[in-house]
Tab-separated table of C-alpha atoms in Angstrom:
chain	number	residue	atom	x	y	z
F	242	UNK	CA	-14.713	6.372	13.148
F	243	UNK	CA	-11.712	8.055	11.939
F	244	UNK	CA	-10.672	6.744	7.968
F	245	UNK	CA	-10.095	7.685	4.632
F	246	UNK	CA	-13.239	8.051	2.338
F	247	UNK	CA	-11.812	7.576	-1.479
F	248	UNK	CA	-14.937	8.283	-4.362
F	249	UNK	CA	-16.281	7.195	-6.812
F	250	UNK	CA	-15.563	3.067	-7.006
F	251	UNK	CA	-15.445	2.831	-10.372
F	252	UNK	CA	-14.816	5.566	-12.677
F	253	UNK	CA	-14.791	4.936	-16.666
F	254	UNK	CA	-12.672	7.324	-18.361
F	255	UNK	CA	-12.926	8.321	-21.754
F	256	UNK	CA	-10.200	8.582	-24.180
F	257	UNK	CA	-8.947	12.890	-23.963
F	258	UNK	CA	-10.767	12.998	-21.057
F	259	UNK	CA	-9.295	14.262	-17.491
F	260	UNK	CA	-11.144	12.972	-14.474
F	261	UNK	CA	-10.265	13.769	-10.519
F	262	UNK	CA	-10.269	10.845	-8.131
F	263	UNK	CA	-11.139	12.413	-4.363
F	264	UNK	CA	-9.595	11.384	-1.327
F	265	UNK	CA	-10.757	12.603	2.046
F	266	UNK	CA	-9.281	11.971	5.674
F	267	UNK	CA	-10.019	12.567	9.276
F	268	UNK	CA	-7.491	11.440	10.559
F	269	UNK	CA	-5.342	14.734	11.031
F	270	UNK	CA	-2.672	12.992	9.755
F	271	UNK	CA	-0.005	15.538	7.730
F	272	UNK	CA	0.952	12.997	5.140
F	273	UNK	CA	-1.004	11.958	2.740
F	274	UNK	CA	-0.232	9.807	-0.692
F	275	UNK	CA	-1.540	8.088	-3.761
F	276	UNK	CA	-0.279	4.827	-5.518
F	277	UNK	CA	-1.422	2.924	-8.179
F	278	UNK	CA	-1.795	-0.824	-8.094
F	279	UNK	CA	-1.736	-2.836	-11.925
F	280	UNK	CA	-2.069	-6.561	-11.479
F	281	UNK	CA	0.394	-8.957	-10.235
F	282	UNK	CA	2.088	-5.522	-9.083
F	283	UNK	CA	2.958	-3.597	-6.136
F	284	UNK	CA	1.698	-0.630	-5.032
F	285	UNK	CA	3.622	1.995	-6.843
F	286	UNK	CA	4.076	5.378	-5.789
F	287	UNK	CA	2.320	8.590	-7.856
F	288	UNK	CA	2.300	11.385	-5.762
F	289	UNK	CA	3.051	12.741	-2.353
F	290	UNK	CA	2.499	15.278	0.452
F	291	UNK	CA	3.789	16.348	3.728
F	292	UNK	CA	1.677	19.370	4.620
F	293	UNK	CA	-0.668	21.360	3.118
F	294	UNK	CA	0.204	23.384	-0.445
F	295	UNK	CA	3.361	21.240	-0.626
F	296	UNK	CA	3.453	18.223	-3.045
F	297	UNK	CA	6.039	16.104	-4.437
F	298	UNK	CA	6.238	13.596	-7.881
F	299	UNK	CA	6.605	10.144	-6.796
F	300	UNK	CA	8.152	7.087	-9.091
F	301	UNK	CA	5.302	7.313	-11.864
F	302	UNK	CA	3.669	11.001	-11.563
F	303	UNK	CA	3.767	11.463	-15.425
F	304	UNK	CA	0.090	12.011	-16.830
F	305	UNK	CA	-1.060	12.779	-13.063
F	306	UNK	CA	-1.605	16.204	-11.112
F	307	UNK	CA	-2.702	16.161	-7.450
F	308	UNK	CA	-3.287	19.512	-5.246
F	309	UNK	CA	-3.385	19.788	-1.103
F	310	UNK	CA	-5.287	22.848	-0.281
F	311	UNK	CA	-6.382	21.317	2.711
F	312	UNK	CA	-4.914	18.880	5.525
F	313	UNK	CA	-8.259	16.547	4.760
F	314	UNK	CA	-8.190	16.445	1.258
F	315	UNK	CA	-5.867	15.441	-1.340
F	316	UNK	CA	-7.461	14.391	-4.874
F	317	UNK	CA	-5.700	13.203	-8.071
F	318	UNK	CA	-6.354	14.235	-11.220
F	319	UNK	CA	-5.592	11.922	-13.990
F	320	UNK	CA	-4.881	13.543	-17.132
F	321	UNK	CA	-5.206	12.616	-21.064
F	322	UNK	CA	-1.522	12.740	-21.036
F	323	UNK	CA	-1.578	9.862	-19.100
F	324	UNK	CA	-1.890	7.028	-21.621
F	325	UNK	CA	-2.354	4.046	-19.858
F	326	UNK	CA	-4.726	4.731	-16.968
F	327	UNK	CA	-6.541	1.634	-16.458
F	328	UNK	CA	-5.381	0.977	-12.777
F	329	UNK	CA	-6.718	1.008	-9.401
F	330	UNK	CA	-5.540	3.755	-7.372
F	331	UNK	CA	-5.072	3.879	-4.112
F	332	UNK	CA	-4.468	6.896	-1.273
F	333	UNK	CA	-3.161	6.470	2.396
F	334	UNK	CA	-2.286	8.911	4.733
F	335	UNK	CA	0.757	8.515	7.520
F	336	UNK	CA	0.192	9.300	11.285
F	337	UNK	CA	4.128	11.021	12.305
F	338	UNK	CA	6.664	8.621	11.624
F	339	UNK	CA	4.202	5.683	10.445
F	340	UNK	CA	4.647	3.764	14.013
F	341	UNK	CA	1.219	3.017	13.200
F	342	UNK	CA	1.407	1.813	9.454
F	343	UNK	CA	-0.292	4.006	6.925
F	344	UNK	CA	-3.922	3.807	6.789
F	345	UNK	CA	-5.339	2.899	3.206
F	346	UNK	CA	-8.672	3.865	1.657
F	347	UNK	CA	-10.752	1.535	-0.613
F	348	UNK	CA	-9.917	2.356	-3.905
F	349	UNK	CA	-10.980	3.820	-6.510
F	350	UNK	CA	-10.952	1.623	-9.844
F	351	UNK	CA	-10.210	3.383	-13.266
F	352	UNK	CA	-11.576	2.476	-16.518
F	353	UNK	CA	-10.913	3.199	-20.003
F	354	UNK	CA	-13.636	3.054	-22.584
P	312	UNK	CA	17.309	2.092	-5.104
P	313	UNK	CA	15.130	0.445	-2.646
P	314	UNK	CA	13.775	-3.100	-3.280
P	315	UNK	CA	10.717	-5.294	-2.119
P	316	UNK	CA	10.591	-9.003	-3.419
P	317	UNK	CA	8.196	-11.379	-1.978
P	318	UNK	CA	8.060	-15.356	-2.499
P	319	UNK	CA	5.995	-17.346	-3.085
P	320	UNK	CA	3.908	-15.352	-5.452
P	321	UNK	CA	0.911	-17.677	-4.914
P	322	UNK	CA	0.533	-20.072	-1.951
P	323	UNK	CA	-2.229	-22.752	-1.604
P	324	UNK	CA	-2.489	-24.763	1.498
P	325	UNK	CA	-5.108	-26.669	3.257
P	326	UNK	CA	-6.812	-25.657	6.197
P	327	UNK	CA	-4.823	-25.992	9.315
P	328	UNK	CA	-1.632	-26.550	6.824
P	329	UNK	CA	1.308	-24.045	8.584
P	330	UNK	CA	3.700	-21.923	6.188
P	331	UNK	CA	5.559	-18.807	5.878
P	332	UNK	CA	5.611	-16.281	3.219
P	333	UNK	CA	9.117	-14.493	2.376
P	334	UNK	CA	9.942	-10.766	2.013
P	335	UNK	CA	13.634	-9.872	0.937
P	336	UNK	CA	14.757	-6.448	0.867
P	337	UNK	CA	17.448	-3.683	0.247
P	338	UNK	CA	17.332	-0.287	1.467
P	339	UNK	CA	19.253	2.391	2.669
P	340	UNK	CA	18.307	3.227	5.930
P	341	UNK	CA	15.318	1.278	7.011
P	342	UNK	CA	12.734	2.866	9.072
P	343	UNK	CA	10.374	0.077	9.422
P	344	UNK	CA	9.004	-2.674	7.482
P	345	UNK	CA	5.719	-3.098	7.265
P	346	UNK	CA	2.938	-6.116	6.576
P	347	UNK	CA	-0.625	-5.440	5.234
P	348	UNK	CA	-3.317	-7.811	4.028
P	349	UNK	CA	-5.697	-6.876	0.993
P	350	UNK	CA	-8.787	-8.571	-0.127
P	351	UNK	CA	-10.006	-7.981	-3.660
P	352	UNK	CA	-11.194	-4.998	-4.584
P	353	UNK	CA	-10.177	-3.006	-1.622
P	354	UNK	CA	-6.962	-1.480	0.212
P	355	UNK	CA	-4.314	-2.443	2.089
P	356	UNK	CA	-5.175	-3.339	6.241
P	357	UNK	CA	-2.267	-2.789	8.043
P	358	UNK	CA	-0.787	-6.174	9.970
P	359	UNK	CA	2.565	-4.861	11.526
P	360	UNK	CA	5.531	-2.925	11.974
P	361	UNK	CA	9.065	-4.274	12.408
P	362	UNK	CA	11.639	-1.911	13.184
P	363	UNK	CA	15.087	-4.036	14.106
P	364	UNK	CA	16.449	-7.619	13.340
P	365	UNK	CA	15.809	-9.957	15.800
P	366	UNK	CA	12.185	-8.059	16.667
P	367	UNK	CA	8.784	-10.508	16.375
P	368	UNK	CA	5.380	-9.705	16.472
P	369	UNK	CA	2.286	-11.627	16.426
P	370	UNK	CA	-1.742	-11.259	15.703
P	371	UNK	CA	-4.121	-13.964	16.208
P	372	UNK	CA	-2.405	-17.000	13.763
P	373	UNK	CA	0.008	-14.638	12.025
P	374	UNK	CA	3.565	-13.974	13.549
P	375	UNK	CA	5.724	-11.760	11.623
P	376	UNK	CA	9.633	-11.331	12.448
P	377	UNK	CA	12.413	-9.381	11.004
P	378	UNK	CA	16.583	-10.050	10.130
P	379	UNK	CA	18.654	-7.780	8.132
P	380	UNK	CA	17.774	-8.748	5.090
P	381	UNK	CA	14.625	-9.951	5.400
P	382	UNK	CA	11.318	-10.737	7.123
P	383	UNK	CA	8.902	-13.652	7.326
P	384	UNK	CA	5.259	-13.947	7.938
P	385	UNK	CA	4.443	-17.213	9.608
P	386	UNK	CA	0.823	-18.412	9.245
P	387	UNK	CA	-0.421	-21.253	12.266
P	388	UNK	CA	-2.945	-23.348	11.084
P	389	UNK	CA	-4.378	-21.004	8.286
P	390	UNK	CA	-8.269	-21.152	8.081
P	391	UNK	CA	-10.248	-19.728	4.814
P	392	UNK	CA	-10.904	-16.197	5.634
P	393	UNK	CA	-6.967	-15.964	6.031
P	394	UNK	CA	-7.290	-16.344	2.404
P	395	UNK	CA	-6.106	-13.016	0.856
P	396	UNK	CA	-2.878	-11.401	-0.781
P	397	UNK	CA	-0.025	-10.316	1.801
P	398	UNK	CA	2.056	-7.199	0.719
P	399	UNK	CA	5.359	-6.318	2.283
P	400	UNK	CA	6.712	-2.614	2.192
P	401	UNK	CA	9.728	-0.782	3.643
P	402	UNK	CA	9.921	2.874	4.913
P	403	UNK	CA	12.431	5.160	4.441
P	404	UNK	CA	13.938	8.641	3.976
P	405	UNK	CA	14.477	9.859	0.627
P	406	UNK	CA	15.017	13.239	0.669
P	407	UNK	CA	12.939	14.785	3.858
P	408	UNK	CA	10.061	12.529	3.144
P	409	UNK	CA	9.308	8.871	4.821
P	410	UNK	CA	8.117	6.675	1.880
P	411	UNK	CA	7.042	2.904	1.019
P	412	UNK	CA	8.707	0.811	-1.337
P	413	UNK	CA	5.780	-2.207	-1.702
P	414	UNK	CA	6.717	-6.041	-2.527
P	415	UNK	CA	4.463	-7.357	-5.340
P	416	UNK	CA	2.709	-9.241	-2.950
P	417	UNK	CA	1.826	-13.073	-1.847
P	418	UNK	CA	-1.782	-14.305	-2.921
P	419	UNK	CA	-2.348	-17.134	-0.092
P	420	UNK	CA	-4.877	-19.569	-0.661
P	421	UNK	CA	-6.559	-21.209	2.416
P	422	UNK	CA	-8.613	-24.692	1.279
P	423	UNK	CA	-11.581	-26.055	3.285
């Protein structure tokens, strides 16, 4: 079955640390993204990408790097600069022009400790 | 700027108790507003798109439907596992790039 595979579940992040949340589609869909979700929020939007080795910041990319080397993948690196990472975060990917509604992983949920 | 807000932010009813859940939006130049469910601890499942006012679409007990300013998701005689949060989102261009602006949600609770 065609999805998106988001890893690991839970992450705990230490404080100076960078870790990389993976996301992984096959889907063949061009557009991918990543939001981050804080409770009794919305989704907000992080980062972007329409095809592969292009990116672009969404509303809230401070603290976060992401890279698209390949259509499939698209992981997210949260960095130390980031100073409130606690979240869960989120990545979807967009068939053309989203007729079909984007198609959501399971999250990944980010710890601090 | 683009803006989602949803109402009720929680919703209890009682099994087989009808109600609708609000989403109210702006945006310049909508391409599509969209419904998705989420349980806890896991991502959005896509529900429906509406594209134009006046257009209605419906999925076992839900019916969604769409005006100008906003859209509704009617629930028929809700049973338990429709118990989840609702999000509302709206697509559209900014720059070259389709995007969703997301509502903060509805958290609808369905009692035995």
């Amino acid at each position: 079955d065609g999805g998106i595979t988001q890893s690991p579940k839970y992450l705990f992040r230490k404080e100076g640390q960078n870790v990389t949340l993976s996301c992984e589609q096959n889907l063949n869909h061009d557009a991918m993204y990543w939001y981050r979700q804080d409770p009794g929020q919305g989704l907000r939007l992080i980062y972007y990408s329409q095809i592969v080795n292009d990116f672009q910041k969404g509303d809230i990319a401070e603290g976060y790097s992401v890279s698209r080397e390949k259509k499939e993948s698209f992981p997210l690196t949260v960095t130390s600069a980031q100073k409130n990472p606690t979240a869960f975060y989120l990545c979807a990917s967009r068939d053309g022009l989203g007729r079909l509604g984007y198609t959501f992983g399971s999250g990944t949920r980010l710890t601090v400790v | 700027e683009d803006q989602v807000t949803q109402s009720p932010e929680a919703l209890r009813l009682q099994e087989g108790e009808s109600s609708s859940l609000n989403c109210s939006y702006t945006v310049s130049g909508l391409r599509g507003l969209f419904w998705y469910r989420q349980d806890p601890g896991k991502g959005p499942e896509f529900l429906f798109t509406l594209y134009s006012a006046g257009e209605e679409k419906e999925k076992e007990r839900l019916k969604a439907t769409l005006t100008k300013k906003e859209s509704f998701l009617h629930i028929t005689a809700p049973k338990p596992e429709d118990s989840a949060t609702y999000l509302c989102a709206v697509q559209a261009v900014r720059g070259s790039a389709r995007q969703l602006t997301f509502g903060s949600g509805t958290q609808l609770t369905v009692l035995p």
